[in-house]
Amino acid sequence: MEPPCMSIAKTVSFRFIFYSLLTGIGVFLVAHSRPEETRLFWSNSELWREPILAGVLCGFLSALLGVYILLNRIVFISLAISQGASFGIFLSYFVAGFFAISLAESPISFIAGLVVALLSAMLFAWLRRARRIPDESLIGFIYVAAAGLTILIGDRISEGHHNIDDLLFGNAVAVTPYELKVITGVTAAILLIHLVFRREFLYASADSEFMKIKGLNVKFWSIFLYFTLTLGITFNLKTLGSLPVFALMVVPPLISLKRAQGIREAFLVSLFLGILIPPLGYYLSFIYAFPTGSSVIAVSCLYTLFSFGETFLNRLFFARSRR
Amino acid sequence: MQNPILQLQDLVVGFPGRVLTSPLSLQLPVGARLGIIGGNGSGKTTLLKTLMGLQAPLEGSFRWKPGSAFGYVPQESHVDPLFPLSVDDLLKMGMLQGLSRFRKISKSNKRAGQAMLEEMEILHRQEALVRDLSGGERQRALIARAWISKPQILVMDEPFAALDHRFKEKLWEIFSSWQRDHELTLLIIDHDLNRIINQVDWLIVLGHRGTAIGPVETILQPETLSHAYGAPLHVHRENGQFQVHFL
């Protein structure tokens, strides 16, 4: 006898309502315990409007890409790609210093970071096909090689440390309208690519052997998927920094996939959580004067705890509907 | 033979440093049933994967009739259980080329999928996740995925492994009807020598001592089979069915 199962629409609605309610309760309790800070928060909306919008976009994109990352069992790839980007940024400053060129206000260092991150991801996608090498060891190699080179080069850089910090760890509270436009454009482009080619990305990941026999160019679609992952990770890195992006890539898909009864549900719930977590992180960061990135990470962990409550309620609901 | 669907020319398969077959040559006609039998590790799956283009041959060559499309039923599902894919999604994988990128799945595709699942007796599991299916249901879902796009060639790696006796019998009837209606060519790996020799018309035997390849009547000579298996055996007919007994 198979277990009774709710329709996808009901399950998704239940999960949306559950996490919205918890978020609402959390905000309400914080507002009551810190009324003065809450009043200041709302009266200074111009301070956080752009950063929070950027955080929401960052969360949305991370949650979308994170589903693929979890399904492909390559959770640490985002850290390896971030490290690749770091190496690229440091390299650009090192080369600029060698030729006595200033990179302040220049997009060159970001582009260099993006290029090296892309090369790292392509290297991973290419080597991954050689089945005898475990994914974890490849990711570990890319991470340690990029980290080692970054430290070596970083030792020889005398200028631009502030800019480098901004590029690597994000400047979550200082997002300009122009940066917001760029983040919106990148998010929209990646979302569009993933909507149009959703089946190719998904099926090539789920059963590459079968899809190859069906004539799908699995290598191309894998590399294209890693390209979008790298693009998303590198831009998000600039907004929130490495660890918060890692948290947003892991936690929403993790919670979503834990109970997902279909691929559509997996994406919908993950995206919803990706939108929900960053604003709460920013809000708590403002009220309690926490560092923003750490606050986003803490909220992500809190939602993971909530997911156990969701599981419990779900079981309760199932038990009742069975009676 | 005019326009064979598959030609093997001294094909040797295996891995670098490990040859699994002696040279295989064959011209397989359209609509044939080719059975591949042999012990564990004899190279059956490697031969199929080579013919599917998933790995390179060690020596020789093979050629499929140009424009041939394949359906493939693996030994076991390669769909990662982490993926929350339903049986419906599995069918969409099988008919990817025929799906619209922007519109919902067409009514005709939906009907074809339902008919396919009904034939496999798993229509009631259409919405179920692949990871929640029983071994037999999963096997039937994989056959449905392979056949949904009506390919000219259906390649199956031990498709009967998880099926009950009744459905095994039914599956041969289903294959016969597909072959009758669509000129389908079948390539099947099976461990059960006495079952497969009565169901196919061409045979590749990958034995411990050698390889035998050709029409079933030729292969079923005791000396040919004995040579391939490296063991004395006896072939006889019982109620119109071939039976092989190792002595």
Coordinates of C-alpha atoms in Angstrom, one line a residue:
Chain A
M1 CA 0.0 0.0 0.0
E2 CA 1.6 3.3 -1.1
P3 CA 1.5 6.2 1.4
P4 CA -1.2 8.8 0.7
C5 CA 0.2 11.9 -1.0
M6 CA -1.1 15.4 -1.2
S7 CA -1.2 17.0 -4.6
I8 CA 1.9 19.1 -5.6
A9 CA -0.1 22.3 -5.4
K10 CA -1.3 21.5 -1.8
T11 CA 2.2 20.5 -0.7
V12 CA 3.8 23.7 -2.2
S13 CA 1.1 25.9 -0.6
F14 CA 1.5 24.2 2.7
R15 CA 5.3 24.8 2.6
F16 CA 4.9 28.4 1.5
I17 CA 2.4 29.2 4.2
F18 CA 4.5 27.4 6.9
Y19 CA 7.7 29.4 6.1
S20 CA 5.9 32.7 5.6
L21 CA 4.1 32.3 8.9
L22 CA 7.3 31.6 10.7
T23 CA 9.0 34.5 9.1
G24 CA 6.1 36.8 10.0
I25 CA 6.1 35.6 13.6
G26 CA 9.9 36.1 13.8
V27 CA 9.6 39.7 12.5
F28 CA 6.7 40.4 14.8
L29 CA 8.6 39.2 17.9
V30 CA 11.8 41.1 17.0
A31 CA 9.7 44.3 16.4
H32 CA 8.1 43.9 19.8
S33 CA 11.4 43.3 21.6
R34 CA 13.2 46.2 19.8
P35 CA 10.6 48.8 19.0
E36 CA 13.1 51.7 18.7
E37 CA 15.4 50.0 16.3
T38 CA 12.4 48.7 14.3
R39 CA 11.1 52.3 14.0
L40 CA 14.5 53.4 12.8
F41 CA 14.6 50.5 10.3
W42 CA 11.4 51.5 8.6
S43 CA 12.0 55.2 8.7
N44 CA 15.4 54.7 7.0
S45 CA 14.1 52.5 4.1
E46 CA 16.2 54.5 1.6
L47 CA 19.3 53.1 3.3
W48 CA 18.5 49.4 2.8
R49 CA 16.1 49.4 -0.2
E50 CA 18.8 48.7 -2.8
P51 CA 20.9 46.3 -0.7
I52 CA 17.8 44.2 0.3
L53 CA 16.6 44.1 -3.3
A54 CA 20.1 43.0 -4.3
G55 CA 20.1 40.4 -1.5
V56 CA 16.7 39.1 -2.6
L57 CA 18.0 38.7 -6.2
C58 CA 21.1 37.1 -4.9
G59 CA 19.1 34.6 -2.8
F60 CA 16.7 33.9 -5.7
L61 CA 19.6 33.1 -8.1
S62 CA 21.6 31.1 -5.5
A63 CA 18.5 29.0 -4.7
L64 CA 17.9 28.3 -8.4
L65 CA 21.5 27.3 -9.1
G66 CA 21.8 25.5 -5.7
V67 CA 19.1 23.0 -6.7
Y68 CA 21.4 21.8 -9.5
I69 CA 24.5 21.9 -7.2
L70 CA 22.8 19.7 -4.7
L71 CA 21.3 17.3 -7.2
N72 CA 24.8 17.0 -8.9
R73 CA 26.3 16.3 -5.5
I74 CA 28.9 19.1 -5.9
V75 CA 28.0 21.3 -2.9
F76 CA 31.5 22.7 -2.4
I77 CA 31.8 23.8 -6.1
S78 CA 30.6 27.3 -5.1
L79 CA 33.5 27.6 -2.7
A80 CA 36.0 26.4 -5.3
I81 CA 34.6 28.8 -7.9
S82 CA 34.7 31.7 -5.3
Q83 CA 38.4 30.8 -4.7
G84 CA 39.0 30.8 -8.4
A85 CA 37.5 34.3 -8.6
S86 CA 39.7 35.4 -5.7
F87 CA 42.8 34.2 -7.5
G88 CA 41.7 36.1 -10.7
I89 CA 41.1 39.3 -8.8
F90 CA 44.4 39.1 -7.0
L91 CA 46.2 38.3 -10.2
S92 CA 44.7 41.4 -11.9
Y93 CA 46.0 43.5 -9.0
F94 CA 49.4 41.8 -9.2
V95 CA 49.8 42.4 -12.9
A96 CA 48.4 46.0 -12.6
G97 CA 51.0 46.7 -9.8
F98 CA 53.7 45.3 -12.0
F99 CA 52.9 47.8 -14.7
A100 CA 52.1 50.6 -12.2
I101 CA 48.4 50.8 -13.3
S102 CA 45.6 51.7 -10.9
L103 CA 42.6 49.4 -10.9
A104 CA 40.4 51.6 -8.6
E105 CA 37.0 52.2 -10.2
S106 CA 37.9 49.8 -12.9
P107 CA 35.9 46.7 -13.7
I108 CA 39.0 44.8 -14.9
S109 CA 39.7 43.0 -11.6
F110 CA 36.1 41.8 -11.5
I111 CA 36.3 40.6 -15.1
A112 CA 39.6 38.8 -14.3
G113 CA 37.9 37.1 -11.3
L114 CA 35.0 36.1 -13.5
V115 CA 37.3 34.7 -16.2
V116 CA 39.4 32.6 -13.8
A117 CA 36.3 31.4 -12.1
L118 CA 34.9 30.4 -15.5
L119 CA 38.1 28.6 -16.3
S120 CA 38.0 26.7 -13.0
A121 CA 34.4 25.6 -13.6
M122 CA 35.2 24.5 -17.2
L123 CA 38.2 22.6 -15.9
F124 CA 36.0 20.8 -13.4
A125 CA 33.2 20.1 -16.0
W126 CA 35.8 18.7 -18.4
L127 CA 37.7 16.6 -15.9
R128 CA 34.4 15.4 -14.3
R129 CA 33.7 13.4 -17.4
A130 CA 36.8 11.2 -16.7
R131 CA 34.8 9.1 -14.3
R132 CA 37.7 7.7 -12.4
I133 CA 38.3 10.9 -10.5
P134 CA 35.8 11.6 -7.7
D135 CA 34.1 15.0 -7.9
E136 CA 35.1 15.9 -4.3
S137 CA 38.8 15.5 -5.1
L138 CA 38.5 17.6 -8.2
I139 CA 36.7 20.4 -6.3
G140 CA 39.3 20.1 -3.5
F141 CA 42.1 20.4 -6.0
I142 CA 40.7 23.5 -7.7
Y143 CA 40.0 25.0 -4.3
V144 CA 43.5 24.4 -2.8
A145 CA 45.3 25.4 -6.0
A146 CA 43.4 28.6 -6.3
A147 CA 43.7 29.4 -2.5
G148 CA 47.5 28.7 -2.6
L149 CA 48.1 30.9 -5.6
T150 CA 45.9 33.6 -4.1
I151 CA 48.0 33.7 -0.9
L152 CA 51.3 33.7 -2.9
I153 CA 50.2 36.6 -5.1
G154 CA 48.4 38.4 -2.2
D155 CA 51.7 38.6 -0.4
R156 CA 53.1 40.7 -3.3
I157 CA 50.3 43.1 -3.5
S158 CA 50.7 46.4 -1.8
E159 CA 47.6 48.4 -3.0
G160 CA 43.9 47.8 -3.5
H161 CA 43.2 45.7 -0.5
H162 CA 40.0 47.5 0.3
N163 CA 38.7 47.0 -3.3
I164 CA 39.7 43.4 -3.2
D165 CA 37.8 42.9 0.1
D166 CA 34.7 44.4 -1.5
L167 CA 35.0 42.1 -4.5
L168 CA 35.6 39.0 -2.5
F169 CA 33.5 39.4 0.6
G170 CA 30.8 41.6 -0.9
N171 CA 29.5 44.9 0.4
A172 CA 26.0 44.0 1.2
V173 CA 25.1 47.3 2.7
A174 CA 26.3 49.5 -0.1
V175 CA 24.7 48.6 -3.3
T176 CA 24.3 51.4 -5.8
P177 CA 21.3 51.6 -8.2
Y178 CA 23.6 50.9 -11.1
E179 CA 24.9 47.7 -9.3
L180 CA 21.3 46.7 -8.6
K181 CA 20.5 47.0 -12.3
V182 CA 23.5 44.8 -13.2
I183 CA 22.5 42.2 -10.7
T184 CA 18.9 42.3 -12.0
G185 CA 20.1 41.9 -15.6
V186 CA 22.3 38.9 -14.7
T187 CA 19.6 37.2 -12.6
A188 CA 17.0 37.7 -15.4
A189 CA 19.5 36.4 -18.0
I190 CA 20.3 33.3 -16.0
L191 CA 16.7 32.7 -15.1
L192 CA 15.7 32.9 -18.8
I193 CA 18.4 30.5 -19.8
H194 CA 17.3 28.0 -17.1
L195 CA 13.6 28.3 -18.1
V196 CA 14.3 27.7 -21.8
F197 CA 16.9 24.9 -21.3
R198 CA 15.5 23.5 -18.1
R199 CA 15.0 20.0 -19.6
E200 CA 18.5 19.8 -21.1
F201 CA 20.1 20.9 -17.8
L202 CA 18.0 18.6 -15.7
Y203 CA 18.0 15.4 -17.8
A204 CA 21.7 15.7 -18.7
S205 CA 22.4 15.8 -15.0
A206 CA 19.9 13.1 -14.0
D207 CA 20.9 10.4 -16.5
S208 CA 23.8 11.5 -18.8
E209 CA 24.2 8.0 -20.3
F210 CA 20.6 7.7 -21.5
M211 CA 20.5 11.3 -22.8
K212 CA 23.8 10.8 -24.7
I213 CA 22.2 7.8 -26.4
K214 CA 19.2 9.9 -27.2
G215 CA 21.5 12.2 -29.1
L216 CA 21.8 15.0 -26.5
N217 CA 25.2 16.7 -26.4
V218 CA 25.6 16.0 -22.6
K219 CA 29.1 17.5 -22.5
F220 CA 27.9 20.8 -24.0
W221 CA 24.9 21.0 -21.6
S222 CA 27.1 20.2 -18.6
I223 CA 29.6 22.9 -19.5
F224 CA 26.8 25.4 -20.2
L225 CA 25.3 24.6 -16.8
Y226 CA 28.6 25.2 -15.1
F227 CA 29.0 28.4 -17.1
T228 CA 25.7 29.8 -15.6
L229 CA 26.6 28.5 -12.2
T230 CA 29.9 30.4 -12.3
L231 CA 28.3 33.6 -13.6
G232 CA 25.7 33.5 -10.8
I233 CA 28.2 32.7 -8.1
T234 CA 30.7 35.4 -9.2
F235 CA 28.1 38.1 -9.4
N236 CA 26.5 37.0 -6.1
L237 CA 30.0 37.0 -4.5
K238 CA 30.3 40.7 -5.2
T239 CA 26.9 41.3 -3.5
L240 CA 27.0 39.1 -0.4
G241 CA 30.4 37.5 -0.2
S242 CA 31.5 33.9 -0.4
L243 CA 30.1 32.3 2.7
P244 CA 26.5 33.8 2.6
V245 CA 26.3 32.8 -1.1
F246 CA 27.4 29.3 -0.1
A247 CA 24.7 29.3 2.6
L248 CA 22.0 30.5 0.1
M249 CA 23.1 27.9 -2.4
V250 CA 22.9 25.0 0.1
V251 CA 20.1 25.8 2.6
P252 CA 17.1 26.6 0.4
P253 CA 17.6 23.6 -1.9
L254 CA 18.4 21.3 1.0
I255 CA 15.2 22.2 2.8
S256 CA 13.2 22.0 -0.5
L257 CA 14.6 18.7 -1.7
K258 CA 14.2 17.1 1.7
R259 CA 10.5 16.7 1.1
A260 CA 10.0 17.5 -2.6
Q261 CA 7.6 15.2 -4.4
G262 CA 8.5 16.5 -7.8
I263 CA 11.1 18.6 -9.6
R264 CA 8.8 21.6 -9.9
E265 CA 8.1 21.6 -6.2
A266 CA 11.9 21.4 -5.5
F267 CA 12.5 24.5 -7.5
L268 CA 9.5 26.5 -6.3
V269 CA 10.1 26.0 -2.6
S270 CA 13.9 26.6 -3.0
L271 CA 13.3 29.8 -4.9
F272 CA 10.7 30.9 -2.3
L273 CA 13.2 30.3 0.6
G274 CA 15.9 32.1 -1.4
I275 CA 13.7 35.2 -1.6
L276 CA 12.6 34.9 2.1
I277 CA 16.0 34.4 3.9
P278 CA 18.1 37.4 2.8
P279 CA 15.6 40.2 3.8
L280 CA 15.2 38.6 7.2
G281 CA 19.0 38.5 7.5
Y282 CA 19.3 42.1 6.5
Y283 CA 16.5 43.1 9.0
L284 CA 18.1 41.3 11.9
S285 CA 21.5 42.7 11.0
F286 CA 20.0 46.2 11.2
I287 CA 18.2 45.7 14.4
Y288 CA 20.9 43.9 16.3
A289 CA 23.9 45.5 14.5
F290 CA 25.2 42.1 13.2
P291 CA 27.5 41.9 10.2
T292 CA 25.1 41.4 7.3
G293 CA 26.7 38.4 5.7
S294 CA 26.8 36.5 9.0
S295 CA 23.2 37.4 9.7
V296 CA 22.1 35.9 6.4
I297 CA 24.1 32.7 7.2
A298 CA 22.5 32.6 10.7
V299 CA 19.0 33.0 9.3
S300 CA 19.7 30.2 6.8
C301 CA 20.7 27.9 9.6
L302 CA 17.5 28.9 11.5
Y303 CA 15.4 27.9 8.5
T304 CA 17.1 24.5 8.4
L305 CA 15.9 24.1 12.0
F306 CA 12.4 25.2 11.0
S307 CA 12.4 22.5 8.3
F308 CA 12.4 19.8 11.1
G309 CA 9.2 21.4 12.4
E310 CA 7.8 21.3 8.8
T311 CA 8.6 17.6 8.6
F312 CA 6.8 17.0 12.0
L313 CA 3.7 19.0 11.0
N314 CA 3.6 17.3 7.6
R315 CA 3.6 13.9 9.3
L316 CA 0.9 15.1 11.6
F317 CA -1.1 16.3 8.7
F318 CA -0.7 13.1 6.8
A319 CA -1.7 11.1 9.9
R320 CA -4.9 13.1 10.3
S321 CA -5.8 12.9 6.6
R322 CA -5.4 9.2 6.8
R323 CA -7.8 8.7 9.7
Chain B
M1 CA 22.5 -8.7 -47.2
Q2 CA 21.0 -5.4 -48.4
N3 CA 20.9 -2.5 -46.0
P4 CA 21.7 -4.3 -42.7
I5 CA 20.8 -2.3 -39.6
L6 CA 24.1 -3.1 -38.0
Q7 CA 27.5 -4.2 -39.4
L8 CA 30.3 -5.4 -37.2
Q9 CA 33.7 -5.6 -38.8
D10 CA 36.3 -7.5 -36.6
L11 CA 35.0 -5.6 -33.6
V12 CA 36.9 -6.1 -30.4
V13 CA 35.7 -4.5 -27.2
G14 CA 37.2 -4.1 -23.7
F15 CA 39.3 -1.6 -21.8
P16 CA 42.9 -0.6 -22.4
G17 CA 44.9 -3.6 -21.3
R18 CA 41.9 -5.9 -21.0
V19 CA 40.4 -7.4 -24.1
L20 CA 37.0 -8.9 -23.6
T21 CA 36.0 -10.4 -26.9
S22 CA 37.6 -11.9 -29.9
P23 CA 36.9 -10.1 -33.2
L24 CA 33.2 -10.0 -34.0
S25 CA 31.8 -9.7 -37.5
L26 CA 28.2 -9.6 -38.3
Q27 CA 25.6 -8.1 -40.7
L28 CA 22.3 -7.8 -38.8
P29 CA 19.1 -7.4 -40.8
V30 CA 16.4 -4.8 -40.0
G31 CA 13.8 -6.2 -37.6
A32 CA 16.1 -8.9 -36.2
R33 CA 16.4 -10.0 -32.6
L34 CA 19.9 -10.2 -31.4
G35 CA 20.6 -11.9 -28.1
I36 CA 23.9 -11.4 -26.2
I37 CA 24.7 -14.0 -23.6
G38 CA 27.7 -14.8 -21.4
G39 CA 28.9 -15.1 -17.9
N40 CA 29.6 -12.3 -15.4
G41 CA 32.3 -10.0 -16.6
S42 CA 32.4 -11.5 -20.1
G43 CA 31.8 -8.1 -21.7
K44 CA 28.1 -8.1 -22.5
T45 CA 27.4 -4.6 -21.2
T46 CA 30.7 -3.3 -22.5
L47 CA 29.8 -4.6 -26.0
L48 CA 26.4 -2.9 -25.8
K49 CA 28.0 0.4 -24.5
T50 CA 30.5 0.2 -27.4
L51 CA 27.6 -0.3 -29.9
M52 CA 25.8 2.7 -28.3
G53 CA 28.9 4.9 -28.8
L54 CA 29.5 5.3 -25.1
Q55 CA 33.0 3.9 -25.3
A56 CA 35.4 3.3 -28.1
P57 CA 36.1 -0.1 -29.6
L58 CA 39.6 -1.5 -29.0
E59 CA 39.8 -2.8 -32.6
G60 CA 37.7 -3.1 -35.7
S61 CA 34.6 -1.1 -36.4
F62 CA 30.8 -1.1 -36.4
R63 CA 28.2 0.8 -38.4
W64 CA 24.5 1.4 -37.8
K65 CA 22.2 2.1 -40.6
P66 CA 22.3 5.9 -41.1
G67 CA 19.5 7.8 -39.3
S68 CA 18.7 5.0 -36.9
A69 CA 17.3 6.1 -33.5
F70 CA 17.9 4.2 -30.3
G71 CA 16.0 3.3 -27.2
Y72 CA 18.1 2.1 -24.3
V73 CA 17.1 0.1 -21.2
P74 CA 20.1 0.0 -18.8
Q75 CA 20.8 -2.9 -16.4
E76 CA 19.6 -0.7 -13.6
S77 CA 18.3 2.8 -13.4
H78 CA 21.1 5.4 -13.7
V79 CA 18.6 8.1 -12.5
D80 CA 20.2 9.5 -9.3
P81 CA 17.6 8.8 -6.5
L82 CA 18.3 12.3 -5.2
F83 CA 16.4 13.7 -8.3
P84 CA 12.7 14.0 -7.5
L85 CA 11.8 12.8 -11.0
S86 CA 8.4 11.2 -11.6
V87 CA 7.6 8.4 -14.0
D88 CA 6.1 11.2 -16.1
D89 CA 9.4 13.0 -16.2
L90 CA 11.1 9.8 -17.2
L91 CA 8.8 9.6 -20.2
K92 CA 9.6 13.2 -21.1
M93 CA 13.3 12.3 -21.1
G94 CA 12.5 9.6 -23.7
M95 CA 10.7 12.1 -25.9
L96 CA 12.8 15.1 -25.4
Q97 CA 13.2 15.9 -29.1
G98 CA 9.5 15.9 -29.6
L99 CA 8.7 18.3 -26.7
S100 CA 7.9 22.0 -27.2
R101 CA 10.3 24.3 -25.4
F102 CA 7.7 26.8 -24.3
R103 CA 4.3 25.0 -24.4
K104 CA 2.9 22.3 -22.1
I105 CA 3.2 18.7 -23.3
S106 CA 0.8 18.1 -26.2
K107 CA -2.3 16.0 -25.8
S108 CA -1.1 13.4 -28.3
N109 CA 2.2 13.1 -26.4
K110 CA 0.2 12.8 -23.1
R111 CA -2.0 10.1 -24.6
A112 CA 1.0 8.2 -26.0
G113 CA 2.7 8.3 -22.6
Q114 CA -0.5 7.0 -20.9
A115 CA -0.9 4.2 -23.4
M116 CA 2.7 3.3 -22.9
L117 CA 2.4 3.1 -19.2
E118 CA -0.9 1.2 -19.5
E119 CA 0.9 -1.4 -21.7
M120 CA 3.6 -1.6 -19.0
E121 CA 0.9 -1.9 -16.3
I122 CA 2.1 1.1 -14.3
L123 CA -0.3 3.8 -15.4
H124 CA -1.4 4.1 -11.7
R125 CA 2.2 5.1 -10.9
Q126 CA 2.5 7.9 -13.4
E127 CA 2.9 10.6 -10.8
A128 CA 5.1 8.5 -8.5
L129 CA 8.7 9.3 -8.0
V130 CA 11.2 7.0 -9.7
R131 CA 13.0 6.4 -6.4
D132 CA 9.7 5.2 -4.8
L133 CA 9.0 2.5 -7.4
S134 CA 9.7 -1.2 -6.8
G135 CA 12.4 -2.8 -8.8
G136 CA 9.9 -4.3 -11.3
E137 CA 8.0 -1.1 -11.7
R138 CA 11.2 0.8 -12.3
Q139 CA 12.3 -1.7 -14.9
R140 CA 9.0 -1.3 -16.7
A141 CA 9.2 2.5 -16.5
L142 CA 12.7 2.3 -18.1
I143 CA 11.3 0.2 -20.9
A144 CA 8.5 2.7 -21.4
R145 CA 11.1 5.6 -21.5
A146 CA 13.1 3.7 -24.1
W147 CA 10.2 2.9 -26.4
I148 CA 8.1 6.1 -26.0
S149 CA 9.8 7.8 -29.0
K150 CA 9.4 4.7 -31.2
P151 CA 13.1 4.2 -32.1
Q152 CA 14.2 1.8 -34.8
I153 CA 16.5 0.0 -32.4
L154 CA 15.8 -1.0 -28.8
V155 CA 18.8 -2.0 -26.8
M156 CA 18.2 -3.7 -23.5
D157 CA 20.6 -4.8 -20.8
E158 CA 19.0 -7.5 -18.8
P159 CA 15.5 -6.1 -19.0
F160 CA 13.9 -9.1 -17.3
A161 CA 16.1 -9.1 -14.2
A162 CA 13.5 -7.6 -11.8
L163 CA 10.3 -8.8 -13.5
D164 CA 8.0 -11.5 -12.4
H165 CA 7.4 -14.6 -14.6
R166 CA 4.0 -13.4 -15.9
F167 CA 5.3 -10.0 -17.0
K168 CA 8.4 -11.6 -18.6
E169 CA 6.1 -13.6 -20.9
K170 CA 4.0 -10.6 -21.6
L171 CA 7.0 -8.5 -22.4
W172 CA 8.1 -10.9 -25.2
E173 CA 4.6 -10.6 -26.6
I174 CA 4.8 -6.8 -26.4
F175 CA 8.2 -6.9 -28.2
S176 CA 6.7 -9.1 -30.9
S177 CA 3.9 -6.6 -31.5
W178 CA 6.3 -3.7 -31.6
Q179 CA 8.4 -5.6 -34.1
R180 CA 5.4 -6.4 -36.2
D181 CA 4.1 -2.9 -36.3
H182 CA 7.4 -0.9 -36.4
E183 CA 10.1 -3.1 -37.9
L184 CA 11.9 -2.8 -34.6
T185 CA 15.4 -4.3 -34.2
L186 CA 16.0 -5.7 -30.7
L187 CA 19.4 -6.2 -29.0
I188 CA 19.0 -8.0 -25.7
I189 CA 21.4 -9.1 -23.0
D190 CA 20.1 -12.0 -20.9
H191 CA 21.6 -14.4 -18.4
D192 CA 19.1 -17.1 -19.1
L193 CA 20.5 -19.1 -22.0
N194 CA 17.5 -21.4 -22.4
R195 CA 15.1 -18.5 -22.4
I196 CA 16.9 -16.3 -24.9
I197 CA 17.8 -18.9 -27.5
N198 CA 14.1 -19.5 -28.0
Q199 CA 13.2 -15.8 -28.4
V200 CA 15.9 -14.4 -30.6
D201 CA 17.1 -15.2 -34.1
W202 CA 20.7 -14.0 -33.8
L203 CA 23.1 -14.7 -31.0
I204 CA 26.4 -13.5 -29.7
V205 CA 27.8 -15.8 -27.1
L206 CA 30.7 -14.4 -25.0
G207 CA 32.1 -17.5 -23.4
H208 CA 35.1 -18.1 -21.2
R209 CA 37.1 -19.6 -24.0
G210 CA 35.8 -17.8 -27.1
T211 CA 33.1 -16.0 -28.9
A212 CA 30.4 -17.3 -31.1
I213 CA 28.3 -15.1 -33.3
G214 CA 25.6 -15.7 -36.0
P215 CA 22.1 -17.0 -36.5
V216 CA 20.7 -19.1 -33.6
E217 CA 20.5 -22.3 -35.6
T218 CA 24.3 -22.0 -36.4
I219 CA 25.3 -21.1 -32.9
L220 CA 23.2 -23.9 -31.3
Q221 CA 25.6 -26.6 -32.7
P222 CA 27.0 -28.3 -29.6
E223 CA 30.6 -28.0 -30.8
T224 CA 30.2 -24.2 -31.4
L225 CA 28.7 -23.6 -28.0
S226 CA 31.0 -26.0 -26.2
H227 CA 34.0 -24.2 -27.7
A228 CA 32.6 -20.8 -26.6
Y229 CA 31.9 -21.9 -23.0
G230 CA 34.8 -24.3 -22.8
A231 CA 32.6 -27.0 -21.4
P232 CA 30.9 -30.0 -22.9
L233 CA 27.2 -29.5 -23.4
H234 CA 24.2 -31.0 -25.0
V235 CA 21.6 -29.2 -27.1
H236 CA 18.2 -30.8 -27.8
R237 CA 14.6 -29.8 -28.6
E238 CA 11.7 -30.3 -26.2
N239 CA 8.2 -29.3 -27.2
G240 CA 9.6 -27.2 -30.0
Q241 CA 11.9 -25.3 -27.6
F242 CA 15.7 -25.5 -27.7
Q243 CA 17.3 -26.7 -24.4
V244 CA 20.9 -26.5 -23.5
H245 CA 22.3 -28.7 -20.8
F246 CA 25.9 -28.5 -19.6
L247 CA 27.2 -32.1 -19.1

